[in-house]
Amino acid sequence: MIVSALLPPEARPRLTPFAVFVVVAAVLRATSALSLVPLLGALFSREPQGAVPWLGLLAASVAAGWMLERFLVIRAFDLGFAMMTSMNKRLVDHLLALPIGWFAAEQQALAKRALAGAVPELFASSVNLATQASIALTLPFTLAIGLLFVAWPLGVAALAAAPLLLGALLLGGRLMRKAEADFAAASSEAAARTEEFARSQLLLRAAGRTDAEGTPLGAALDAQKSKGLRVLWFTLPGTLLFSLAMQVSLVAMVTVLALLYIDGAMDAARTVALIVVVLRFLEPLNTLSELFPALESTRAAAGRTLALLDVPAQPVPKQDSRPGTPDVQFLNVHFNANGTPILNGVTFTVPAGKTTALVGPSGSGKSTILSLIARLHDVSEGEIRVAGRDVRAYTPATLMNQLSIVFQNVQLFEGGIAENIRLARPDASEAEWYEAAAAAQVDEIAERLGGWESPVGEGGNNLSGGERQRVSIARALLKNAPILLLDEATSGLDTLNEVAVATALARFGHHTTLVVAHRIETIARADHILFVEGGRIVEAGKRDDLIAAEGRFATYWNSRRQAKDWALV
Amino acid sequence: MGARFQRTMMKALGATDHVMTVISATNLTLGFRRIRFSAPTMIDGRETPTASYVRLWAPDPEDPAKVHQRGYTLVDPDAATGEVSFDFVLHEPMGPASAWAAAAKPGDTINASYYMFQKFEPPENPEGYLLMGDPAAIPAINGILSVLPSEVAVIVILQAQLPGDRDIPVTFHPGAQVFWTGDGTGALAAAVPARDWSNWYAWVAAEHAAIKELRATLNRVHGFPLADIRHTAYWMRGKAMRLRKETGRDETETTAPVTAPALPQPAETLQKTPPRWRSQGGQELLASLRWKLRAAGVLQAVISLMQLAPLVLLAELGRRLLAGEANSETLTPLIFWTLGLFGGAALLSTVLMVWLHAVDARFGHDLRRSVVAKLARLPLGWFTDRNAASVHQAVQEDAGRLHYMVTHAVPDVVAGIVTPLAVITYLFTVDAALAGLLFLPLLAFVGLFAHMMRGVADKLVEYADWTKRANAAASAFIEALPVVRVFGGNADAVRKVLNGQAAFLNGWQRPMAGRKVAAQLAIQPPAFLLLITAAGCWRILSGAMLPADLLPFLFLGTAFGTQITAVMYGFVPMREARQAANRIGTLLEAPELDRSRSLRALSPGSLGLRFQKVGFGYRPRKPVLQDIDLILAPGTLTALVGPSGAGKSTLAGLPGRFHDVTEGAIRLVAGETEIDIRDINPQVLQRTVGFVFQDVRLIKGTLRENIALSRPDASQAEIEAAACAAHIHQRITEAPRGYDSIVGEDIQLSGGEAQRLSIARALIADPPILVLDEATAFADPESEHLVQQALGALIGKRTVLVVAHRLHTVVHADRIAVMDRGRIVQQGTHAALMAEPGLYRDLWQAGERKTS
């Protein structure tokens, strides 16, 4: 079932023939094992020549098995390859349709692991594991059924033993996994505490605390040690269970054979030959137990990948809407993230062609307001209108065509600076994009790095936070959409960054602009101010009016002015 | 013939073959010829690390059917043109390669092959580099000299096989001393001077026998652990240089008595302690486990044999059945023995597992404890981001690998060796001919596997490259998702990489899949079953074997192939564990803070600080700080300003002994007396010199614990007073459980709030001297002024050293020290500094120009 869900629909019909061929391969292997009964019977008799035709059967079934298994591996390769290519596309498509709010650090790691780790692993498993494991799983049953015809009591014993052995293998494996997971968790906790201890050395030494005794670190280290021993109570039954089941089965089946012999129901040669068959019966289970860790890891990878595809995507309307006058309206907007209310009934309008500033303490919800407009998340309640229509009524492309956005934490693509700016409008002329880049002070960065094509590093880490924001401003300038959303950087600010922000605001002077403002110069440029606190708009109006009202904004404004001219002594 | 076989084997194991065409040849000296080749298939943009070498296949001058191989170092590879040079030593009498090179003219071709280029990867920051070799090694040594940082110490010892060799150009390196020694196999080994070689790294390349001797000498006489010697044998005397014999010269030619070159003998030569390498720590770590693991191995061997015994008994049972001797009396003991052995093996296996887990739990615990204890003894300056990553690596990943080795890998490997060995030994006693045949499938496996691996080394590099690219592309895609959405991007970049990876895997693995399955089928039970039955039938029918002798083969022989290949997988975790132990060992060997003289206490009172001729560097010859003279009078504020990279933060850390100075001294000034900070008990020093940094660390615990960290006995009133002064009291009272709120659980502090909490903490600690990083960019601008006010309260009457990022915040400082490139270039008050031309005034003017 998991396998079928991993495959693209067009490849799914190919699973049934694959399964049929697996059964045939198992039957061939069973045939080669069972052909030993007449073969050895003849060989140990007075007429050993009688063994030769049976040897022919054995050779034929082994050779046919080889050809079939080779064929199966290539079929498995095809299926795995179809899975890999379709899964890559499905994952990327799906990730693009998920709300950005879903991507917390943990989910980000999950998505990365699925894309770059799980899919290649699933492919490798389909090539290296699938055929061998499925034959090993089928063989005990086909062999047991075959034994029914040769010596039915032994066949019954084998049919009873097969599920028992598989169950023991599975349960033992589970117990082992559980033990190892527990131990790994305790080790991770101890490691995390040790790393914290390392990072906090300055602090701990100043406090005279350099001993682990009696600290969370000491406790974690001790817990790790006792867990390490407790793990045994899972590990032991885990490993013993399967080997015990194997030995019990072997002894039971040999005893059945001994009884048949003593009863005179079977001659010595056949008895001996059947002991060999019994050993062949147990062999695939050994193979399975060796493959078990790999199979378990494959199953986990498949589970993670499918779970990712099950995360609900953002709904997209079938029919697009036409944008009207470029303004933005919030109508009683509520927004919760993971159960925590972030916005509690926000209503305001950003009039077309004016600059509106969002001001307020950190954590008040300013950046969330911007991301809701861009529909990086969907509101929990209420409505957001951009250019007269609900944001959910537009296709993503139409909505984004209305917006130029400068985020707080800007990610760049690994590649050149020029490339990073051009993506805002790939059809822009050379003069146009250069002009935008220069206006955002990016030319200075290009000069420092040694040219427009110089790489920005992974995620842009050759650039400072402020510099990355300048690149982002250049993108916004180049795109020149009717509405600008700007989240001013708080850290890594440098003079050129301030110039770039000022330029952007000036250029978009006659566009609709909503800016999350921190610096008093930026606040001063706004036509209208919205003061946000605790997820609500608590004050709104022109700057001078708000200052005169001596409310929250006035306090804020004054403290910002004091901070600007502060000196240490 | 030997070389030909070798070449076939190399290819079988994944090497690739390339044809190179001579472009030009120049004689650098009389006996040293550089030939430029066009080798577009080899120099095709792939990485060619320093001192990479290939094997050249030189034709035998007399017998064109023969080839001789010899290693040559890549010189000036140029990916754009696909060109590369090799340097040839033309000594008379010439070997085949030299003879070929001497006669080479443009248009000539020669073959070369290689697996993959190995990187020149010395351990981190060795004390120095010892590079040794014969003339053939000079190109590689030149390559290494050109990439070593200029401040490291290098000793180069070269062998002149002929007087003219001394003219071969050697790349200049400012820290290198170059010595020449005479000819002879033992000359290089004899030339290693006696000195303290602790933590040196040796790179040696010469003739095979010379290398063997040199390695042995370095290891036994000079103490070099083998892990710290990288060696390459380019050629073998008497093999490639076979011509020598024919000219009649004695192979073990007379070696001129070699005296060690007169090296300046450092003072440590009179060492009392044996030399020590960081890599030894890891070996010692494992040494404590050694006898236990050996005992476990022996026990596992016994268990493996006990598990096999019942199968032997079954074969015996079959034999009796066939002989018609079977009845309950003879069968019962056999069955009991079988059960007994099974039971015994299970019991012993349980004992072994319990014991190994107990050993591992104690070992892991001691290991983590020693890491923690080590961390507490390292200088504070050690704790950089990179070293924090090495702590993570040690306690998380590497400790896990060692756990796996102790509890799983050792028994697995032992079982993997003992089982097939016992099986084959037993079967040989039953029927040697049939037992010998069991190796046939193994041979087939090796052949098919080699066929599959042809050219795979190249592909593995490419595969690793695709994996890296896929990881990077996935990360970039996920992290940039908001931007991708905003610009309506279709994530083409990541799609392209993932599709490229898929296409690569398809192109590589599809043809391999069929070959791989063929190799596997050769060693799986059906193959052995068919072989045993067919060969057995034949031998029985021809009367060479008793029918009953076939039984042990059928019972024990069919799994032989899978058992023997299973061992190969067990060795990987063993090797990884050894590397893990080495990394942990290196961490445990990091130099500690010197406490040998730190005994003095301090009497309370106001304190000043004095930097006297202070110099500091992480490595000799690369000073970070030089000639620092600075006085911090008690109760004054001193600011450090200057361009980034000037050394401000390094200097600010020295009073807390983040690192110890390498020159001069830092003294605490208490009235008339001055005490070197290295003479003070470190704990006392940490309480005397306080630090407040931008990067705030909160411990997991309550707000109260965080504030009262340095004085857990502080009263509630004291704590609240500090919190009030730091403007964080109000925020704390608003939290659900007030001062008892747990950081990160009950309350999330913003950057500015955490900063104010750390200021309250410093107020409680109340250090007489304070080092401050004036944070320019507060984590949240909204609380900037509160942080500023809190800082003002903290400074009070203390002696303060502040690293200032914004000049206008320190205009009123008592003293401003302007730093540039590790030195203090100007000192004085703001007014005085503005009055004179210099860096300070330039910095001010630059700042004003930008804002205007």
CSV table of N, CA and C in Angstrom, one decimal, chain B residues 100-212:
chain,number,residue,atom,x,y,z
B,100,TRP,N,62.0,7.6,-21.5
B,100,TRP,CA,60.9,8.0,-22.4
B,100,TRP,C,60.9,9.6,-22.4
B,101,ALA,N,61.0,10.2,-21.1
B,101,ALA,CA,60.9,11.6,-21.0
B,101,ALA,C,62.1,12.3,-21.7
B,102,ALA,N,63.3,11.7,-21.6
B,102,ALA,CA,64.5,12.3,-22.2
B,102,ALA,C,64.3,12.4,-23.7
B,103,ALA,N,63.6,11.4,-24.3
B,103,ALA,CA,63.4,11.4,-25.8
B,103,ALA,C,62.1,12.0,-26.2
B,104,ALA,N,61.3,12.4,-25.3
B,104,ALA,CA,59.9,12.9,-25.7
B,104,ALA,C,60.0,14.1,-26.5
B,105,LYS,N,59.2,14.2,-27.5
B,105,LYS,CA,59.1,15.4,-28.4
B,105,LYS,C,57.6,15.6,-28.6
B,106,PRO,N,57.3,16.9,-29.0
B,106,PRO,CA,55.8,17.2,-29.2
B,106,PRO,C,55.2,16.2,-30.1
B,107,GLY,N,54.0,15.8,-29.7
B,107,GLY,CA,53.2,14.8,-30.5
B,107,GLY,C,53.3,13.4,-29.9
B,108,ASP,N,54.3,13.1,-29.1
B,108,ASP,CA,54.3,11.8,-28.4
B,108,ASP,C,53.2,11.7,-27.5
B,109,THR,N,52.8,10.4,-27.3
B,109,THR,CA,51.7,10.2,-26.3
B,109,THR,C,52.1,9.2,-25.3
B,110,ILE,N,51.5,9.3,-24.1
B,110,ILE,CA,51.8,8.3,-23.0
B,110,ILE,C,50.5,8.1,-22.2
B,111,ASN,N,50.3,7.0,-21.6
B,111,ASN,CA,49.1,6.7,-20.8
B,111,ASN,C,49.3,7.1,-19.4
B,112,ALA,N,48.2,7.5,-18.7
B,112,ALA,CA,48.3,7.7,-17.3
B,112,ALA,C,47.0,7.2,-16.7
B,113,SER,N,47.0,6.8,-15.4
B,113,SER,CA,45.7,6.4,-14.8
B,113,SER,C,45.8,6.8,-13.3
B,114,TYR,N,44.6,6.9,-12.8
B,114,TYR,CA,44.5,7.3,-11.4
B,114,TYR,C,43.1,6.8,-10.9
B,115,TYR,N,43.0,6.7,-9.6
B,115,TYR,CA,41.7,6.4,-8.9
B,115,TYR,C,40.9,7.7,-8.8
B,116,MET,N,41.4,8.4,-7.8
B,116,MET,CA,40.9,9.8,-7.6
B,116,MET,C,42.0,10.6,-7.0
B,117,PHE,N,42.0,11.9,-7.1
B,117,PHE,CA,43.0,12.7,-6.6
B,117,PHE,C,42.8,12.8,-5.1
B,118,GLN,N,43.9,12.5,-4.3
B,118,GLN,CA,43.7,12.6,-2.9
B,118,GLN,C,44.1,14.0,-2.4
B,119,LYS,N,43.4,14.5,-1.4
B,119,LYS,CA,43.6,15.8,-1.0
B,119,LYS,C,44.8,15.8,0.0
B,120,PHE,N,45.5,17.0,-0.1
B,120,PHE,CA,46.6,17.2,0.9
B,120,PHE,C,45.9,17.7,2.2
B,121,GLU,N,45.7,16.8,3.1
B,121,GLU,CA,44.9,17.2,4.3
B,121,GLU,C,45.6,17.0,5.6
B,122,PRO,N,46.5,17.9,6.0
B,122,PRO,CA,47.2,17.7,7.3
B,122,PRO,C,46.2,17.9,8.4
B,123,PRO,N,46.6,17.4,9.6
B,123,PRO,CA,45.7,17.7,10.8
B,123,PRO,C,45.7,19.2,11.0
B,124,GLU,N,44.7,19.6,11.8
B,124,GLU,CA,44.6,21.0,12.0
B,124,GLU,C,45.8,21.6,12.8
B,125,ASN,N,46.3,22.7,12.3
B,125,ASN,CA,47.3,23.5,13.0
B,125,ASN,C,48.4,22.6,13.6
B,126,PRO,N,49.2,21.9,12.8
B,126,PRO,CA,50.3,21.2,13.3
B,126,PRO,C,51.4,22.2,13.8
B,127,GLU,N,52.2,21.7,14.7
B,127,GLU,CA,53.3,22.6,15.2
B,127,GLU,C,54.2,23.0,14.0
B,128,GLY,N,54.4,22.1,13.1
B,128,GLY,CA,55.2,22.4,11.9
B,128,GLY,C,55.0,21.3,10.9
B,129,TYR,N,55.6,21.5,9.7
B,129,TYR,CA,55.6,20.6,8.6
B,129,TYR,C,57.0,20.1,8.3
B,130,LEU,N,57.1,18.8,8.3
B,130,LEU,CA,58.4,18.2,7.9
B,130,LEU,C,58.1,17.5,6.5
B,131,LEU,N,58.8,18.1,5.5
B,131,LEU,CA,58.6,17.6,4.1
B,131,LEU,C,59.9,17.0,3.6
B,132,MET,N,59.8,15.7,3.3
B,132,MET,CA,61.0,15.0,2.9
B,132,MET,C,60.8,14.3,1.6
B,133,GLY,N,61.9,14.2,0.8
B,133,GLY,CA,61.7,13.4,-0.4
B,133,GLY,C,62.9,13.5,-1.3
B,134,ASP,N,62.9,12.7,-2.4
B,134,ASP,CA,64.0,12.7,-3.4
B,134,ASP,C,63.6,13.6,-4.5
B,135,PRO,N,64.5,13.8,-5.5
B,135,PRO,CA,64.2,14.7,-6.6
B,135,PRO,C,62.8,14.5,-7.2
B,136,ALA,N,62.4,13.3,-7.3
B,136,ALA,CA,61.1,13.0,-7.9
B,136,ALA,C,59.9,13.6,-7.1
B,137,ALA,N,60.2,13.9,-5.8
B,137,ALA,CA,59.1,14.4,-4.9
B,137,ALA,C,59.1,15.9,-4.9
B,138,ILE,N,60.1,16.5,-5.5
B,138,ILE,CA,60.2,18.0,-5.4
B,138,ILE,C,59.0,18.7,-6.0
B,139,PRO,N,58.4,18.2,-7.1
B,139,PRO,CA,57.2,18.9,-7.6
B,139,PRO,C,56.1,18.9,-6.6
B,140,ALA,N,55.9,17.8,-5.9
B,140,ALA,CA,54.8,17.8,-4.9
B,140,ALA,C,55.2,18.7,-3.7
B,141,ILE,N,56.4,18.6,-3.3
B,141,ILE,CA,56.8,19.5,-2.2
B,141,ILE,C,56.7,20.9,-2.5
B,142,ASN,N,57.0,21.3,-3.8
B,142,ASN,CA,56.8,22.6,-4.2
B,142,ASN,C,55.4,23.0,-4.2
B,143,GLY,N,54.5,22.1,-4.6
B,143,GLY,CA,53.1,22.4,-4.5
B,143,GLY,C,52.6,22.6,-3.1
B,144,ILE,N,53.1,21.8,-2.2
B,144,ILE,CA,52.7,22.0,-0.8
B,144,ILE,C,53.3,23.3,-0.2
B,145,LEU,N,54.5,23.6,-0.5
B,145,LEU,CA,55.1,24.8,0.0
B,145,LEU,C,54.3,26.1,-0.5
B,146,SER,N,53.7,25.9,-1.7
B,146,SER,CA,53.0,27.1,-2.2
B,146,SER,C,51.7,27.3,-1.6
B,147,VAL,N,51.1,26.3,-0.9
B,147,VAL,CA,49.8,26.5,-0.3
B,147,VAL,C,49.9,26.6,1.2
B,148,LEU,N,51.1,26.3,1.8
B,148,LEU,CA,51.2,26.4,3.3
B,148,LEU,C,51.1,27.9,3.7
B,149,PRO,N,50.4,28.3,4.7
B,149,PRO,CA,50.4,29.7,5.2
B,149,PRO,C,51.8,30.1,5.5
B,150,SER,N,52.1,31.4,5.3
B,150,SER,CA,53.4,31.9,5.4
B,150,SER,C,54.0,31.8,6.8
B,151,GLU,N,53.1,31.8,7.8
B,151,GLU,CA,53.6,31.9,9.2
B,151,GLU,C,54.0,30.5,9.8
B,152,VAL,N,53.7,29.4,9.1
B,152,VAL,CA,54.0,28.1,9.7
B,152,VAL,C,55.5,27.8,9.5
B,153,ALA,N,55.9,26.9,10.5
B,153,ALA,CA,57.3,26.4,10.4
B,153,ALA,C,57.4,25.2,9.5
B,154,VAL,N,58.4,25.2,8.6
B,154,VAL,CA,58.5,24.1,7.7
B,154,VAL,C,60.0,23.7,7.7
B,155,ILE,N,60.2,22.4,7.7
B,155,ILE,CA,61.6,21.9,7.5
B,155,ILE,C,61.5,21.0,6.3
B,156,VAL,N,62.3,21.3,5.3
B,156,VAL,CA,62.3,20.5,4.1
B,156,VAL,C,63.7,19.8,4.0
B,157,ILE,N,63.6,18.5,3.9
B,157,ILE,CA,64.9,17.7,3.7
B,157,ILE,C,64.8,17.0,2.4
B,158,LEU,N,65.7,17.3,1.5
B,158,LEU,CA,65.7,16.8,0.1
B,158,LEU,C,66.9,15.9,-0.1
B,159,GLN,N,66.7,14.9,-0.9
B,159,GLN,CA,67.8,14.0,-1.2
B,159,GLN,C,68.4,14.4,-2.6
B,160,ALA,N,69.7,14.7,-2.6
B,160,ALA,CA,70.3,14.9,-3.9
B,160,ALA,C,70.9,13.6,-4.3
B,161,GLN,N,70.4,13.0,-5.3
B,161,GLN,CA,70.9,11.7,-5.8
B,161,GLN,C,72.2,11.9,-6.6
B,162,LEU,N,72.2,13.1,-7.2
B,162,LEU,CA,73.4,13.5,-8.0
B,162,LEU,C,73.7,15.0,-7.5
B,163,PRO,N,74.9,15.4,-7.6
B,163,PRO,CA,75.2,16.8,-7.2
B,163,PRO,C,74.4,17.8,-7.9
B,164,GLY,N,74.1,17.6,-9.2
B,164,GLY,CA,73.3,18.5,-9.9
B,164,GLY,C,71.9,18.7,-9.4
B,165,ASP,N,71.4,17.7,-8.6
B,165,ASP,CA,70.0,17.8,-8.1
B,165,ASP,C,69.8,19.1,-7.3
B,166,ARG,N,70.9,19.5,-6.7
B,166,ARG,CA,70.7,20.7,-5.8
B,166,ARG,C,70.3,21.9,-6.5
B,167,ASP,N,70.4,21.9,-7.9
B,167,ASP,CA,70.0,23.1,-8.6
B,167,ASP,C,68.5,23.1,-9.0
B,168,ILE,N,67.8,22.0,-8.6
B,168,ILE,CA,66.4,21.9,-8.9
B,168,ILE,C,65.7,23.0,-8.1
B,169,PRO,N,64.9,23.8,-8.8
B,169,PRO,CA,64.3,24.9,-8.1
B,169,PRO,C,63.3,24.4,-7.0
B,170,VAL,N,63.4,25.0,-5.8
B,170,VAL,CA,62.5,24.7,-4.7
B,170,VAL,C,61.7,26.0,-4.4
B,171,THR,N,60.4,25.9,-4.3
B,171,THR,CA,59.5,27.0,-4.1
B,171,THR,C,59.9,27.7,-2.7
B,172,PHE,N,60.0,29.0,-2.8
B,172,PHE,CA,60.3,29.8,-1.6
B,172,PHE,C,59.2,29.8,-0.6
B,173,HIS,N,59.5,29.6,0.7
B,173,HIS,CA,58.5,29.8,1.8
B,173,HIS,C,59.2,30.5,2.9
B,174,PRO,N,58.6,31.5,3.5
B,174,PRO,CA,59.3,32.3,4.5
B,174,PRO,C,59.7,31.5,5.7
B,175,GLY,N,58.9,30.5,6.1
B,175,GLY,CA,59.2,29.8,7.3
B,175,GLY,C,59.9,28.5,7.1
B,176,ALA,N,60.4,28.3,5.9
B,176,ALA,CA,61.0,27.0,5.5
B,176,ALA,C,62.5,27.0,5.6
B,177,GLN,N,63.0,26.0,6.2
B,177,GLN,CA,64.5,25.7,6.2
B,177,GLN,C,64.7,24.5,5.2
B,178,VAL,N,65.5,24.7,4.3
B,178,VAL,CA,65.7,23.6,3.3
B,178,VAL,C,67.1,23.0,3.5
B,179,PHE,N,67.2,21.6,3.6
B,179,PHE,CA,68.4,20.9,3.7
B,179,PHE,C,68.5,19.9,2.6
B,180,TRP,N,69.8,19.6,2.2
B,180,TRP,CA,70.0,18.6,1.2
B,180,TRP,C,70.8,17.4,1.9
B,181,THR,N,70.5,16.3,1.5
B,181,THR,CA,71.3,15.1,1.9
B,181,THR,C,71.7,14.3,0.7
B,182,GLY,N,72.6,13.4,1.0
B,182,GLY,CA,73.2,12.6,-0.1
B,182,GLY,C,72.4,11.5,-0.6
B,183,ASP,N,72.9,10.7,-1.5
B,183,ASP,CA,72.2,9.6,-2.1
B,183,ASP,C,72.2,8.4,-1.1
B,184,GLY,N,71.4,7.4,-1.4
B,184,GLY,CA,71.4,6.1,-0.6
B,184,GLY,C,70.0,5.9,0.0
B,185,THR,N,69.6,4.6,0.1
B,185,THR,CA,68.3,4.3,0.6
B,185,THR,C,68.1,4.8,2.0
B,186,GLY,N,69.1,4.7,2.8
B,186,GLY,CA,68.9,5.1,4.2
B,186,GLY,C,69.2,6.6,4.5
B,187,ALA,N,69.6,7.3,3.4
B,187,ALA,CA,70.0,8.7,3.7
B,187,ALA,C,68.9,9.6,4.3
B,188,LEU,N,67.7,9.5,3.7
B,188,LEU,CA,66.7,10.4,4.3
B,188,LEU,C,66.4,10.1,5.7
B,189,ALA,N,66.3,8.8,6.0
B,189,ALA,CA,66.0,8.4,7.4
B,189,ALA,C,67.1,8.9,8.3
B,190,ALA,N,68.3,8.8,7.9
B,190,ALA,CA,69.4,9.2,8.8
B,190,ALA,C,69.5,10.7,8.9
B,191,ALA,N,68.8,11.4,8.0
B,191,ALA,CA,69.0,12.9,8.0
B,191,ALA,C,68.0,13.6,8.9
B,192,VAL,N,67.0,12.8,9.5
B,192,VAL,CA,66.0,13.5,10.3
B,192,VAL,C,66.7,13.9,11.6
B,193,PRO,N,66.8,15.2,11.9
B,193,PRO,CA,67.5,15.7,13.1
B,193,PRO,C,66.7,15.4,14.3
B,194,ALA,N,67.5,15.2,15.4
B,194,ALA,CA,66.8,14.9,16.7
B,194,ALA,C,66.3,16.3,17.3
B,195,ARG,N,65.1,16.3,17.6
B,195,ARG,CA,64.5,17.5,18.2
B,195,ARG,C,63.1,17.1,18.8
B,196,ASP,N,62.4,18.0,19.4
B,196,ASP,CA,61.1,17.7,19.8
B,196,ASP,C,60.1,17.9,18.7
B,197,TRP,N,59.6,16.8,18.1
B,197,TRP,CA,58.8,16.8,17.0
B,197,TRP,C,57.3,16.8,17.4
B,198,SER,N,57.0,17.0,18.6
B,198,SER,CA,55.6,17.0,19.1
B,198,SER,C,54.7,17.8,18.2
B,199,ASN,N,53.6,17.1,17.7
B,199,ASN,CA,52.5,17.7,16.9
B,199,ASN,C,53.0,18.2,15.5
B,200,TRP,N,54.2,17.7,15.1
B,200,TRP,CA,54.6,18.0,13.7
B,200,TRP,C,53.9,17.0,12.8
B,201,TYR,N,53.8,17.5,11.5
B,201,TYR,CA,53.2,16.6,10.5
B,201,TYR,C,54.2,16.3,9.5
B,202,ALA,N,54.4,15.0,9.2
B,202,ALA,CA,55.4,14.7,8.2
B,202,ALA,C,54.8,14.3,6.9
B,203,TRP,N,55.3,14.8,5.8
B,203,TRP,CA,54.9,14.4,4.4
B,203,TRP,C,56.1,13.9,3.7
B,204,VAL,N,56.1,12.7,3.3
B,204,VAL,CA,57.4,12.1,2.7
B,204,VAL,C,57.0,11.3,1.5
B,205,ALA,N,57.9,11.5,0.5
B,205,ALA,CA,57.7,10.7,-0.8
B,205,ALA,C,59.1,10.4,-1.4
B,206,ALA,N,59.3,9.2,-1.7
B,206,ALA,CA,60.6,8.8,-2.3
B,206,ALA,C,60.4,7.4,-2.8
B,207,GLU,N,61.6,6.8,-2.9
B,207,GLU,CA,61.6,5.4,-3.4
B,207,GLU,C,61.0,4.5,-2.3
B,208,HIS,N,60.4,3.4,-2.8
B,208,HIS,CA,59.7,2.5,-1.9
B,208,HIS,C,60.4,2.0,-0.7
B,209,ALA,N,61.7,1.6,-0.9
B,209,ALA,CA,62.4,1.0,0.3
B,209,ALA,C,62.9,2.2,1.2
B,210,ALA,N,63.2,3.3,0.6
B,210,ALA,CA,63.6,4.5,1.4
B,210,ALA,C,62.5,5.0,2.3
B,211,ILE,N,61.3,4.9,1.7
B,211,ILE,CA,60.1,5.4,2.4
B,211,ILE,C,59.9,4.4,3.6
B,212,LYS,N,60.0,3.1,3.4
B,212,LYS,CA,59.8,2.2,4.4
B,212,LYS,C,60.7,2.5,5.6
